[in-house]
Short mmCIF file of C-alpha atoms and ligand atoms in Angstrom, two decimals:
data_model
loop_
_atom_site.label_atom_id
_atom_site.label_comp_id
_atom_site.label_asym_id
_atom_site.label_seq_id
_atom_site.Cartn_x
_atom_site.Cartn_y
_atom_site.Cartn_z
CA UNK E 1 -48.34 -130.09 -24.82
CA UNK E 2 -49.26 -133.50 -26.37
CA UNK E 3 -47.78 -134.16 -29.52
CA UNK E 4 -50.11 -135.74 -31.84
CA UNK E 5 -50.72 -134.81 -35.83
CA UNK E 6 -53.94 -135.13 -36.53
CA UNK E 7 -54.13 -131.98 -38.74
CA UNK E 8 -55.12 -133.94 -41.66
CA UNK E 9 -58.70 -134.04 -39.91
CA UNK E 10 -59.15 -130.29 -40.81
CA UNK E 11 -57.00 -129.67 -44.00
CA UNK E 12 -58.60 -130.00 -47.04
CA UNK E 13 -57.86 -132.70 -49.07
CA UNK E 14 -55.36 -130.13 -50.95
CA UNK E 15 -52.92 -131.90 -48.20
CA UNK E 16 -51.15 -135.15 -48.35
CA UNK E 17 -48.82 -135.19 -45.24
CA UNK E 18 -48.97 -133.45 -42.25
CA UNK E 19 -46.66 -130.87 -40.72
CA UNK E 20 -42.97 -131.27 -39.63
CA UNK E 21 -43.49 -131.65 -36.02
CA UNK E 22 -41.50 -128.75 -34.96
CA UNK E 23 -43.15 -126.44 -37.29
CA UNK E 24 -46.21 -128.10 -36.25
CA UNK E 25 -44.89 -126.52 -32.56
CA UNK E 26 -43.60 -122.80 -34.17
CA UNK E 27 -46.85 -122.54 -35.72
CA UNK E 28 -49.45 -123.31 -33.02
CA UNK E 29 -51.26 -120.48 -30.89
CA UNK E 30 -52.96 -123.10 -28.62
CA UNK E 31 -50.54 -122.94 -25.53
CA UNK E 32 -51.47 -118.99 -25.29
CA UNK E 33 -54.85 -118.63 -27.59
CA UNK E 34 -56.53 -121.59 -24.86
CA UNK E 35 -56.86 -118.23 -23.06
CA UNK E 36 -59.88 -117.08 -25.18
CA UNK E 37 -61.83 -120.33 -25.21
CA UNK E 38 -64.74 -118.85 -23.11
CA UNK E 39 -64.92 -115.84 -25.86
CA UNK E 40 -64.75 -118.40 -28.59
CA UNK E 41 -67.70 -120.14 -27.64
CA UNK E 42 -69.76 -117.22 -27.17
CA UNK E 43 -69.05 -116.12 -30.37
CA UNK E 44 -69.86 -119.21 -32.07
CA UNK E 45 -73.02 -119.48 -30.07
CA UNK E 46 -73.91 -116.29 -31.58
CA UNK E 47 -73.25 -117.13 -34.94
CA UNK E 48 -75.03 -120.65 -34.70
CA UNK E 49 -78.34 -118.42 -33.63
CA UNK E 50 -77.79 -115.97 -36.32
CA UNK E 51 -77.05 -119.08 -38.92
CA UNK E 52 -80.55 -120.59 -37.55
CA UNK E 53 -82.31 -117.07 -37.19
CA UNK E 54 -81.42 -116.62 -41.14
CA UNK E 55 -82.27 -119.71 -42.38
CA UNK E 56 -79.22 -121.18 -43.35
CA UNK E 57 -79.18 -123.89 -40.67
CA UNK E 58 -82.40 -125.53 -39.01
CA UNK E 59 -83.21 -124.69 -35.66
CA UNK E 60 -83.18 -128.54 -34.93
CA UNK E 61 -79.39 -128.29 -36.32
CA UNK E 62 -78.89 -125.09 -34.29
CA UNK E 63 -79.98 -126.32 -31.19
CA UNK E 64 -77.46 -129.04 -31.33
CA UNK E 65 -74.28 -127.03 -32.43
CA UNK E 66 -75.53 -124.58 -28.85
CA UNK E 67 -75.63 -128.06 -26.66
CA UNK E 68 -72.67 -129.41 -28.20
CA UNK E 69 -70.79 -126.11 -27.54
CA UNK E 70 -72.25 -125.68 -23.96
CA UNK E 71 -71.19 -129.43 -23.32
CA UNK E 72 -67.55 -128.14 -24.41
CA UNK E 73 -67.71 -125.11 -21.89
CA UNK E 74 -68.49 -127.91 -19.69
CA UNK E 75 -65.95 -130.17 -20.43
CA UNK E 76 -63.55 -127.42 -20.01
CA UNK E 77 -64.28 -126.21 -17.21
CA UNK E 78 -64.06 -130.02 -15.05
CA UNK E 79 -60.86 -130.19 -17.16
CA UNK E 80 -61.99 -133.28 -19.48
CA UNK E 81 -61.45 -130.68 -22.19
CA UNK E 82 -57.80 -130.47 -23.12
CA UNK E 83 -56.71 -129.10 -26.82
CA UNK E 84 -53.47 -130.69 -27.80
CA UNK E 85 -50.91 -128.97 -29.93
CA UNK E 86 -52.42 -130.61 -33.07
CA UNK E 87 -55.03 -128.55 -32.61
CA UNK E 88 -53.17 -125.50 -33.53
CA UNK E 89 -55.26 -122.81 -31.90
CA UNK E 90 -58.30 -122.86 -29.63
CA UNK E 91 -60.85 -122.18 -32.78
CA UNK E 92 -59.60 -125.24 -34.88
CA UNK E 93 -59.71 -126.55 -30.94
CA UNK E 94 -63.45 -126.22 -30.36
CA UNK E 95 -64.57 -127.37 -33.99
CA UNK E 96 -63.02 -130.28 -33.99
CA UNK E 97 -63.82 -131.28 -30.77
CA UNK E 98 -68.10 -130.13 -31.46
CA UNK E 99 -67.49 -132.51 -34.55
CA UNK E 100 -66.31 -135.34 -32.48
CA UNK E 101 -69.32 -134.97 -30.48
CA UNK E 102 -71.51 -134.21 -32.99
CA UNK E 103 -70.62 -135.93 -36.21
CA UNK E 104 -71.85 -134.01 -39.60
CA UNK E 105 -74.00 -131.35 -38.01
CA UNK E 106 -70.52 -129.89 -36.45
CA UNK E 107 -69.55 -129.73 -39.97
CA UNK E 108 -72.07 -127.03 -40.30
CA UNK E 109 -70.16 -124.26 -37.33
CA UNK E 110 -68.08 -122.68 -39.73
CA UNK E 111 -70.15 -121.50 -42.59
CA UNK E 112 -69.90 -117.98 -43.86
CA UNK E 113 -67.13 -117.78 -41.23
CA UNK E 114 -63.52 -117.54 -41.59
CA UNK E 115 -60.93 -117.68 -38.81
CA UNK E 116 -59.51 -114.31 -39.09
CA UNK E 117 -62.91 -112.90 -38.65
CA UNK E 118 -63.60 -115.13 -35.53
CA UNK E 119 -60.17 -114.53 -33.98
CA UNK E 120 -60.41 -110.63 -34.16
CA UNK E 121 -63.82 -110.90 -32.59
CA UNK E 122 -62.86 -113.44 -29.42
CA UNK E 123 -59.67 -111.10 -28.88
CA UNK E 124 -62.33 -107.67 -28.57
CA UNK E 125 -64.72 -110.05 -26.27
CA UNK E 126 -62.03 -110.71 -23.81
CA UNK E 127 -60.05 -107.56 -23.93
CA UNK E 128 -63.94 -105.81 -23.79
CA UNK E 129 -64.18 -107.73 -20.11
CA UNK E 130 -60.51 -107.06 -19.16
CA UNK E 131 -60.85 -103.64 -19.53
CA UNK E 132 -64.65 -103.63 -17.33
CA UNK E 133 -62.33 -105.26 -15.25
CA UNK E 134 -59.82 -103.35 -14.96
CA UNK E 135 -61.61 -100.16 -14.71
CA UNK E 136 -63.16 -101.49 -11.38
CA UNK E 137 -59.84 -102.26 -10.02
CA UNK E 138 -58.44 -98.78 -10.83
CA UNK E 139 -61.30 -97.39 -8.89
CA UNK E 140 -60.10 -99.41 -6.06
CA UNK E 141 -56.72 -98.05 -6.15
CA UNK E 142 -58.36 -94.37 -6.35
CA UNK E 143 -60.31 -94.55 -3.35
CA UNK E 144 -56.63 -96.04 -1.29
CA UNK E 145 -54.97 -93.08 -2.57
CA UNK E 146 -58.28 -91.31 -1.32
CA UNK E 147 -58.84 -92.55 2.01
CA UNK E 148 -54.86 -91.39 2.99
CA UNK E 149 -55.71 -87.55 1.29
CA UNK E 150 -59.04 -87.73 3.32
CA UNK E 151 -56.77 -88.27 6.12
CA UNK E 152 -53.53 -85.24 5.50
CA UNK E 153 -55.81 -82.57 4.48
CA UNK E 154 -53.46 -80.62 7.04
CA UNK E 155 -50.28 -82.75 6.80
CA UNK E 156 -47.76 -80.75 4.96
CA UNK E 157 -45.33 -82.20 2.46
CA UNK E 158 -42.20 -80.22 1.22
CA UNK E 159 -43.15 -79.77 -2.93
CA UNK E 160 -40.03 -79.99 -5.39
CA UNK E 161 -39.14 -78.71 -8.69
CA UNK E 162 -36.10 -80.34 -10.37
CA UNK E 163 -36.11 -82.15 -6.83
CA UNK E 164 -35.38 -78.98 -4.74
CA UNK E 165 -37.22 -77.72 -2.13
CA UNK E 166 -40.29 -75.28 -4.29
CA UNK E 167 -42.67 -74.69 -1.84
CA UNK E 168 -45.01 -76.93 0.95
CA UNK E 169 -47.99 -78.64 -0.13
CA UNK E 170 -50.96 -80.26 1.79
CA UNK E 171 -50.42 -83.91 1.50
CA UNK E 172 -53.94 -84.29 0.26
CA UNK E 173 -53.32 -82.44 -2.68
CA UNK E 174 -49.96 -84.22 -3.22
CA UNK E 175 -51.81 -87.71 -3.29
CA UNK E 176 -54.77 -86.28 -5.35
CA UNK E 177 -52.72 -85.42 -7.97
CA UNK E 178 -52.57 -89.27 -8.52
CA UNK E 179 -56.12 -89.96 -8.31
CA UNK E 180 -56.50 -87.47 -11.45
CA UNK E 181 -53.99 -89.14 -13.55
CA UNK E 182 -55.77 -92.68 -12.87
CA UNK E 183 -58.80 -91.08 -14.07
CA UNK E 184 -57.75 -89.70 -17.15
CA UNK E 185 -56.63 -93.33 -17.34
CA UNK E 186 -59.95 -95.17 -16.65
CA UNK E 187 -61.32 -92.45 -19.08
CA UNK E 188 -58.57 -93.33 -22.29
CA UNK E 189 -59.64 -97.16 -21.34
CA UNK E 190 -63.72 -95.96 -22.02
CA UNK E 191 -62.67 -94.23 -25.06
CA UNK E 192 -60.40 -97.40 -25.85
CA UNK E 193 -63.44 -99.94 -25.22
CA UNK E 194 -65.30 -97.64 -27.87
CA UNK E 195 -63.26 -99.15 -30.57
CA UNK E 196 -62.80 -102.28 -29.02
CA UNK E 197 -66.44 -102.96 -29.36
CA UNK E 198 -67.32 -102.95 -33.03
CA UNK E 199 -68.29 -106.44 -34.41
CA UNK E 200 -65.59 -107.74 -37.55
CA UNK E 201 -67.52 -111.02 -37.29
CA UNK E 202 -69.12 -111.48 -41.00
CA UNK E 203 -66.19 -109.93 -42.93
CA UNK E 204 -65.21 -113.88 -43.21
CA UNK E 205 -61.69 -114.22 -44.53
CA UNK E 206 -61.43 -110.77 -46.22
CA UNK E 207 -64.27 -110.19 -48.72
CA UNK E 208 -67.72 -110.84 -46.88
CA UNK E 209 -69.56 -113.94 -47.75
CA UNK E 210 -71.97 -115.26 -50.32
CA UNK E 211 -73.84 -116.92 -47.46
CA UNK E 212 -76.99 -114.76 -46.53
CA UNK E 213 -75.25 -114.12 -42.97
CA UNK E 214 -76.96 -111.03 -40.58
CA UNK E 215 -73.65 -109.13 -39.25
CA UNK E 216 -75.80 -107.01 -37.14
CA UNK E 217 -77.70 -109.89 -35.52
CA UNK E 218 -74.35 -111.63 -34.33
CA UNK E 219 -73.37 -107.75 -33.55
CA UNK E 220 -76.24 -107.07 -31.26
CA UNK E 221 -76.04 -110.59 -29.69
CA UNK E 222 -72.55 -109.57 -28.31
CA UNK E 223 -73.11 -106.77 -27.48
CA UNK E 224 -71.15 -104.58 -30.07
CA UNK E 225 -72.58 -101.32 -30.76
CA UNK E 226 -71.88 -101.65 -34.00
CA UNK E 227 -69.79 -103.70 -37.27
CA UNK E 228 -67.16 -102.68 -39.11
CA UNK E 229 -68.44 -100.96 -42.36
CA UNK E 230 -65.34 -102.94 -44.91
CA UNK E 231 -65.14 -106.29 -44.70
CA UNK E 232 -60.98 -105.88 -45.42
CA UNK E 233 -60.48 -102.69 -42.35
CA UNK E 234 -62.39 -105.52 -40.09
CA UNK E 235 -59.35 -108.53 -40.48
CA UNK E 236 -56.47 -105.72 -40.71
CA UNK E 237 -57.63 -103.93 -38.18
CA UNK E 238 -55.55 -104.02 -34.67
CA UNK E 239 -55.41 -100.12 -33.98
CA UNK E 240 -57.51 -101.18 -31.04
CA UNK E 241 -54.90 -103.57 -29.50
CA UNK E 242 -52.04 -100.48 -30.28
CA UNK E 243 -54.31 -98.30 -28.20
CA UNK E 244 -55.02 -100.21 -25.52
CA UNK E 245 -51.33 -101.41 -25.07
CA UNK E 246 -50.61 -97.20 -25.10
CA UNK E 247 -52.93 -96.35 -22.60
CA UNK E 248 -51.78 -99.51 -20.31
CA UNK E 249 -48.27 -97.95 -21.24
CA UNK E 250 -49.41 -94.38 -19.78
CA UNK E 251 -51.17 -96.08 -16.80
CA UNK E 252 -47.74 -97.57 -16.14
CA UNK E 253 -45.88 -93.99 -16.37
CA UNK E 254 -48.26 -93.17 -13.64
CA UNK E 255 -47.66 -96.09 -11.33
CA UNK E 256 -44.03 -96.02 -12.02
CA UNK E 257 -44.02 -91.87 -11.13
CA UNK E 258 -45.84 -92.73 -8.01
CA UNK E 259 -43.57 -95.68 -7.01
CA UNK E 260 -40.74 -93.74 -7.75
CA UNK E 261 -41.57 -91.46 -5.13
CA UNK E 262 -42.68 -94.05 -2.39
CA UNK E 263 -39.04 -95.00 -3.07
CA UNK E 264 -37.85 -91.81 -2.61
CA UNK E 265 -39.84 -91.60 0.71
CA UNK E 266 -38.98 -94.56 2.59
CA UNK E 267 -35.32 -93.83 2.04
CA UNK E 268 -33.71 -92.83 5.49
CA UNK E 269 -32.95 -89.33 3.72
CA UNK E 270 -36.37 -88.24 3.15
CA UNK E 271 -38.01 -90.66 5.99
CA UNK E 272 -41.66 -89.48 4.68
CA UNK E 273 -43.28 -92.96 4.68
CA UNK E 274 -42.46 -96.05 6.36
CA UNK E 275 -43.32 -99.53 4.83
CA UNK E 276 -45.50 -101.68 7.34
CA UNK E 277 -44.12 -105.79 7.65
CA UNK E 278 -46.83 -107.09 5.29
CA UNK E 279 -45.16 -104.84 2.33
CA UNK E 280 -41.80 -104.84 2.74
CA UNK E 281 -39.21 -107.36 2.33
CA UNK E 282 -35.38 -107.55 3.85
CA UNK E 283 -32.28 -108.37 2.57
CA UNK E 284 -30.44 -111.88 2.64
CA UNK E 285 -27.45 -110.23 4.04
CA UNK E 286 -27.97 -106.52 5.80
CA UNK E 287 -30.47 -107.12 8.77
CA UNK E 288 -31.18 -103.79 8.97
CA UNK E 289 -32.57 -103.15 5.70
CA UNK E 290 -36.21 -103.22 4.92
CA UNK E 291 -36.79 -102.86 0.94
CA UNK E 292 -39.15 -101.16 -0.97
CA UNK E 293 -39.77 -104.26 -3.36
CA UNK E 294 -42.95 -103.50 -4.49
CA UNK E 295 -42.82 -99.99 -6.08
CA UNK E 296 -39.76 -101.07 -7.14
CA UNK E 297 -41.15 -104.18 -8.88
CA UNK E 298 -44.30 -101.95 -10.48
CA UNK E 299 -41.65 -99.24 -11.69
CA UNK E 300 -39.58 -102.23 -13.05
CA UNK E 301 -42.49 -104.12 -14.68
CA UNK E 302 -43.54 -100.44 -16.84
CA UNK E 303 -40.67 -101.65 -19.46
CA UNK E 304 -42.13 -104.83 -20.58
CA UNK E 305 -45.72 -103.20 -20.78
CA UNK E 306 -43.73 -100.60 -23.35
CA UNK E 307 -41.92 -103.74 -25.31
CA UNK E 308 -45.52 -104.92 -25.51
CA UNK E 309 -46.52 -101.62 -26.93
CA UNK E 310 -43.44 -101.49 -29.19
CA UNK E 311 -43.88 -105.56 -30.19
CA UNK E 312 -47.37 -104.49 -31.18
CA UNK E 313 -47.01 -101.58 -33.77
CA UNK E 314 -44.14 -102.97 -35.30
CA UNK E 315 -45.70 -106.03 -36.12
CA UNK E 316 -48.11 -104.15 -37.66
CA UNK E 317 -46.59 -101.68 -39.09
CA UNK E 318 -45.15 -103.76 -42.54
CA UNK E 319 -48.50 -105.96 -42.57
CA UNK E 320 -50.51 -105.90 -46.23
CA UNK E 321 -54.07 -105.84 -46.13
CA UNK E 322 -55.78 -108.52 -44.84
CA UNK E 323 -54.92 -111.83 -42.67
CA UNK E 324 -51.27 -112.09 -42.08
CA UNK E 325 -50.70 -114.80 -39.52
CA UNK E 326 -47.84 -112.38 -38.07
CA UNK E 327 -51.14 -110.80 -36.22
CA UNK E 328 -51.17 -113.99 -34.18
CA UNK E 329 -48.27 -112.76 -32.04
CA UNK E 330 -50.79 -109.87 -30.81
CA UNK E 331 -51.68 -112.44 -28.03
CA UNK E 332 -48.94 -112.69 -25.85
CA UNK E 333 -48.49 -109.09 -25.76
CA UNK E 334 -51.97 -108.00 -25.04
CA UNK E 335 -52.32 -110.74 -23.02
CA UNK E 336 -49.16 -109.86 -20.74
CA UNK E 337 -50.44 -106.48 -20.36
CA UNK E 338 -53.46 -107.04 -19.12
CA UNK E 339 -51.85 -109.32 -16.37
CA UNK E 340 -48.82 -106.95 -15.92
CA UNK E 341 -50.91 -103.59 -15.33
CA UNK E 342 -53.68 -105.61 -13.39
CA UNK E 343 -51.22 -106.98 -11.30
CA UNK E 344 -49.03 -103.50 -10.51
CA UNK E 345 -53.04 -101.76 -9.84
CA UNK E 346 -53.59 -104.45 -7.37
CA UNK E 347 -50.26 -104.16 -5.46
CA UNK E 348 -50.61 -100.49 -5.81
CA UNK E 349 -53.63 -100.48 -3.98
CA UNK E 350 -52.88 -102.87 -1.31
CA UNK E 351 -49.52 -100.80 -0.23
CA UNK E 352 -51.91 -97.43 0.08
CA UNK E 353 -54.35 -100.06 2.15
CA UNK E 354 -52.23 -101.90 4.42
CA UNK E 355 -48.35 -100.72 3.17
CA UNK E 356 -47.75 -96.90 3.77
CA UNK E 357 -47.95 -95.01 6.82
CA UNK E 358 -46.87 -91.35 6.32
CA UNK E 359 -44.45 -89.93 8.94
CA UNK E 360 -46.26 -86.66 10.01
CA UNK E 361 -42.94 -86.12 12.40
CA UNK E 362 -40.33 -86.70 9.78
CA UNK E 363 -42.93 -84.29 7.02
CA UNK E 364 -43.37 -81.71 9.61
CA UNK E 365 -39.64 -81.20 10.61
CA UNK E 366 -38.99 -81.44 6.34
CA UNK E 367 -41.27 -78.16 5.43
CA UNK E 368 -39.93 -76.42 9.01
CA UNK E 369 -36.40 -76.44 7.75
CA UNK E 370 -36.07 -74.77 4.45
CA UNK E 371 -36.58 -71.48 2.32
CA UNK E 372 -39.88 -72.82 0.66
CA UNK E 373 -41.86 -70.05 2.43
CA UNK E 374 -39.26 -67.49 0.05
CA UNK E 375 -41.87 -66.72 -2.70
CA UNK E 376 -44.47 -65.82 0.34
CA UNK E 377 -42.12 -63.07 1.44
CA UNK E 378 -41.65 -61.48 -1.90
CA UNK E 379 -45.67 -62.37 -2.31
CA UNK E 380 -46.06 -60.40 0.97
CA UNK E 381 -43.90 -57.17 -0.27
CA UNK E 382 -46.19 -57.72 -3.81
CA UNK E 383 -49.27 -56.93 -1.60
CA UNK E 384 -48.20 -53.96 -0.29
CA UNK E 385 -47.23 -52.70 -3.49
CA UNK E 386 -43.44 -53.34 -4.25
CA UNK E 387 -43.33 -54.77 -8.18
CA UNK E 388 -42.92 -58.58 -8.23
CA UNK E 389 -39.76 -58.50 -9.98
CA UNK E 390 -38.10 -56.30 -6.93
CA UNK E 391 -39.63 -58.37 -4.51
CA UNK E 392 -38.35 -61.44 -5.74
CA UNK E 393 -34.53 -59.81 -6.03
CA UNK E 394 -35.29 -58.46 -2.06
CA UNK E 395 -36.09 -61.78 -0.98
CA UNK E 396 -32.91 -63.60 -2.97
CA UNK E 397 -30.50 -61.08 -1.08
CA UNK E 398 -32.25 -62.13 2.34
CA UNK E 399 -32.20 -65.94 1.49
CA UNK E 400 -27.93 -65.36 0.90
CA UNK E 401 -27.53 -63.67 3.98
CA UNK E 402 -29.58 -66.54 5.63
CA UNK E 403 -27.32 -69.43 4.04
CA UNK E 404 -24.30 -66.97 5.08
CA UNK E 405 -25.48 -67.28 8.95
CA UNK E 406 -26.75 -70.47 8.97
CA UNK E 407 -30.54 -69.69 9.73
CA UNK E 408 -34.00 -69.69 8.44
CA UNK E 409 -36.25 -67.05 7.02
CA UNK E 410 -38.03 -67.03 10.51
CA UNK E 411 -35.00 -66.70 12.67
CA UNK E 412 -34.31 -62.95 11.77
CA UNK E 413 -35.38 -60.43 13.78
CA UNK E 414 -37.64 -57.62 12.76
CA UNK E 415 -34.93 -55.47 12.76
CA UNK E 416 -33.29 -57.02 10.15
CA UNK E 417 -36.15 -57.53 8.26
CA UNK E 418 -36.78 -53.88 8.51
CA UNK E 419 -33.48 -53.40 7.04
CA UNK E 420 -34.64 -55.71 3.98
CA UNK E 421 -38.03 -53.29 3.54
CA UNK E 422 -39.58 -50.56 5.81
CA UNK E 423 -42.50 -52.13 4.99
CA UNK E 424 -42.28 -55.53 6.61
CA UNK E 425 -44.49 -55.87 9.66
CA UNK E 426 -44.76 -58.23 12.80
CA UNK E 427 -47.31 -60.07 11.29
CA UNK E 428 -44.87 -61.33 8.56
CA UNK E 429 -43.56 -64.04 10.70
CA UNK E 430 -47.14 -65.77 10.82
CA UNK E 431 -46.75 -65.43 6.70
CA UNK E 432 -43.92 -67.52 7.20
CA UNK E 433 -45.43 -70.38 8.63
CA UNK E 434 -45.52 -73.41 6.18
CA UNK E 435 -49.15 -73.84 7.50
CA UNK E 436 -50.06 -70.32 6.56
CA UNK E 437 -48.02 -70.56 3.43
CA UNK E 438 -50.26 -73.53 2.40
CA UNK E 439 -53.58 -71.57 3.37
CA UNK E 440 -52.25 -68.62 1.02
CA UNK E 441 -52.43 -71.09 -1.84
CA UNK E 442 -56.16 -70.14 -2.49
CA UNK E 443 -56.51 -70.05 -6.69
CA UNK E 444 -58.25 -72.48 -7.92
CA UNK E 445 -56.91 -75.62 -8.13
CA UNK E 446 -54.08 -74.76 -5.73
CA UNK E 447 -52.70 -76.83 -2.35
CA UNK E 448 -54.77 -73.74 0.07
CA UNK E 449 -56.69 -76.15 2.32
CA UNK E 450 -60.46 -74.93 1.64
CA UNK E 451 -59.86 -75.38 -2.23
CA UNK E 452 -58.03 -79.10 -1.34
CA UNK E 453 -60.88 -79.51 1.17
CA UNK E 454 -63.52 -79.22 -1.86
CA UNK E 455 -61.69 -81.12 -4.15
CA UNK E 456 -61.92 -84.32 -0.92
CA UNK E 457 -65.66 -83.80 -1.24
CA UNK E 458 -65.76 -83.76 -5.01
CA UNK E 459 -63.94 -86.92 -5.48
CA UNK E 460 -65.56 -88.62 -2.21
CA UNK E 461 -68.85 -87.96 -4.39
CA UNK E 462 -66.93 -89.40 -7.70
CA UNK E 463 -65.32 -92.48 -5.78
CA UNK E 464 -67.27 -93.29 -2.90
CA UNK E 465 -70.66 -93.17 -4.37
CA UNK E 466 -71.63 -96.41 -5.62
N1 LIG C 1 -54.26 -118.61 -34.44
C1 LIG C 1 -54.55 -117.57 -35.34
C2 LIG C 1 -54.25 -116.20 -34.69
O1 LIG C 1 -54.07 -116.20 -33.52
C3 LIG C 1 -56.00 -117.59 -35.72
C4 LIG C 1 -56.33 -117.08 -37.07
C5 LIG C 1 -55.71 -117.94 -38.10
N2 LIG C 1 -56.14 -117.61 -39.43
C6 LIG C 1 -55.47 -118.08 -40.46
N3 LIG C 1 -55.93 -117.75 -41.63
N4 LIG C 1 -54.39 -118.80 -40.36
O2 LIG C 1 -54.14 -115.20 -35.32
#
């Protein structure tokens, strides 16, 4: 950034030199803050109408201060606009550069405003439109995840507990599981926007203003549904930036579970999923690897969106009422979390479009080879009337004698299951079947296909309709 002190343009006369040059540097927000300029001009647009609208500027000096800061969104945008680091931040950024084309009138922006008021209220405009944003890319990712359940209603995937074999699942239900947590997350990012969108603008530095300013008008031209009610919780208050940083942080947990387990899958000892070319990478020495980078990246990235989260409360949590200028290091981190967790969403959603092909061979062989169909046996003795708790020690004696000889729950014959139980039947060999032992599954909210077949339609109604 340009180097050039100029400072003494804004500082009141109370100043006689300007800044050492490398605290001039330390203290600057404009190499990060240049980030909000669009927000920062809206909001001064709205307080110029409100200024006019109450009579405390004309509308002839109104309609100047609008031009001058439309010429500046302008400017910016062909690039003629370029704060230097004298500037300090992009507020001090904008004024001075509406003054230079305005002369006196310019002069006129800033009253009954103060820059802590105007800096929480550009940081709740943008983070308001990141998290619109963001909400439609989550969505995105939700209907990849759905178009591969809508596709393995009847695939089966060995489940785990504690990573051992539990008992088979229908793919479907596997992969919807995901598309629930995202939506508890796009619903925590509503509530979140809630509290984002409350107007401070109007507190001024900390006490509210002598001017005869309308807080609601400058409210309702933003489009907050409503202003803070004390002028001192509206500067102090960054509970909203803690909470979206948390639920970003809880979004993360659930990319990083899911990449964990695309990880898990590709590897040549679970072979569920292969990664297509355009999502994989090799390695610079083995050629015959092919690397998982991208889950791997999104699980990796989930520990700076947690610093972030971390950086945030504790530089809050010392902080006097009102103003501290420790608040301006709520920029990078917010900042860096939007990009982080809109960048791991997008990648998400482009290895469920383009990335992961399910191996229905590999999955098929997986849930015909184990003892996951155990608790369907003891299930089977339940219905015809042995107590659960017998069952269940009947079935653990079979599943030794199965390790013992090296077979499967469906290799024995019926005589030795009629040694197990009188009771046992022919038919009990079709209860073994991990298709049938999936179809059994039928409580609500269970992996049985007709209840995993509803919940397709109910969230191809949620995420398909427009
Ligand atoms: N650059 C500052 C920030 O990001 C803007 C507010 C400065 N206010 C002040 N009183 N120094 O927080």
């Amino acid at each position: 950034m340009v180097h050039i002190n100029i400072l003494a343009e804004v500082w009141s006369e109370r100043f006689e030199e300007g800044l050492n040059p490398a605290i001039e540097q330390f203290n600057a927000s404009i190499g990060f803050d240049i980030t909000l300029i669009q927000e920062d001009l809206d909001g001064s647009l709205a307080h110029t109408k409100m200024l006019a609208s109450s009579g405390i500027i004309s509308s002839e000096e109104a309609k100047q201060l609008e031009d001058g800061l439309e010429q500046i969104r302008e400017e910016f945008a062909l690039g003629s606009f370029k704060p230097v680091l004298a500037d300090e931040d992009i507020h001090f950024a904008v004024e001075r550069r509406l003054i230079k084309l305005l002369g006196p009138v310019g002069k006129k922006l800033h009253t009954g405003r103060s820059r802590n008021d105007q800096v929480g209220c550009d940081l709740r405009l943008w983070l308001r439109r990141r998290i619109d944003e963001l909400d439609k890319n989550i969505l995105l990712m939700q209907r990849s995840l759905f178009s591969h359940a809508d596709n393995h209603l009847y695939t089966l995937i060995p489940g785990y507990t504690h990573l051992q074999r539990a008992q088979p699942l229908s793919l479907a239900h596997h992969l919807i599981a995901y598309i629930e947590m995202f939506q508890r997350d796009r619903d925590r990012f509503k509530e979140v926007r809630n509290r984002v969108n409350i107007s401070p603008l109007g507190a001024a530095a900390l006490a509210g203003t002598s001017v005869p300013i309308d807080r609601r008008f400058t409210a309702s031209e933003l489009g907050f549904t409503k202003i803070y009610a004390n002028s001192l919780d509206a500067v102090s208050d960054r509970d909203f930036a803690v909470e979206f940083a948390s639920t970003s942080s809880l979004l993360m947990v659930h990319l990083s579970r899911l990449s964990e387990e695309i990880i898990l899958w590709t590897s040549e000892e679970f072979g569920f999923v292969s990664l297509t070319d355009r999502c994989a990478t090799g390695s610079s020495l083995m050629p015959q690897k092919k690397n998982p980078d991208v889950p791997e990246l999104i699980r990796g990235k989930t520990g700076r969106v947690f610093g972030n989260l971390q950086a945030l409360l504790t530089m809050i949590k010392g902080l006097p009422l009102a103003y501290n200028k420790d608040f301006q290091e709520d920029k990078e981190a917010i900042f860096d979390t939007v990009h982080t967790v809109n960048a791991c969403v997008e990648a998400m959603t482009i290895l469920f479009e383009e990335g992961v092909k399910f191996r229905e061979d590999r999955l098929n062989a997986a849930v015909h080879s184990d003892f996951s169909n155990a608790t369907d046996v003891a299930d089977y003795l339940v219905a015809k009337g042995v107590p659960f708790r017998e069952a269940y020690q009947m079935v653990g004696s079979i599943v030794k004698t199965c390790l013992k000889e090296r077979v499967l729950l469906k290799d024995l014959t019926i005589d030795q299951w009629l040694e197990v139980s009188p009771l046992i039947d022919e038919d009990i060999y079709e209860r073994l079947a991990p298709k049938h032992v999936v179809a059994s599954r039928l409580s609500e909210g269970g992996t049985g296909f007709k209840r995993v077949s509803e919940q397709l339609t109910s969230w191809r109604n949620q995420l398909l309709s427009p």
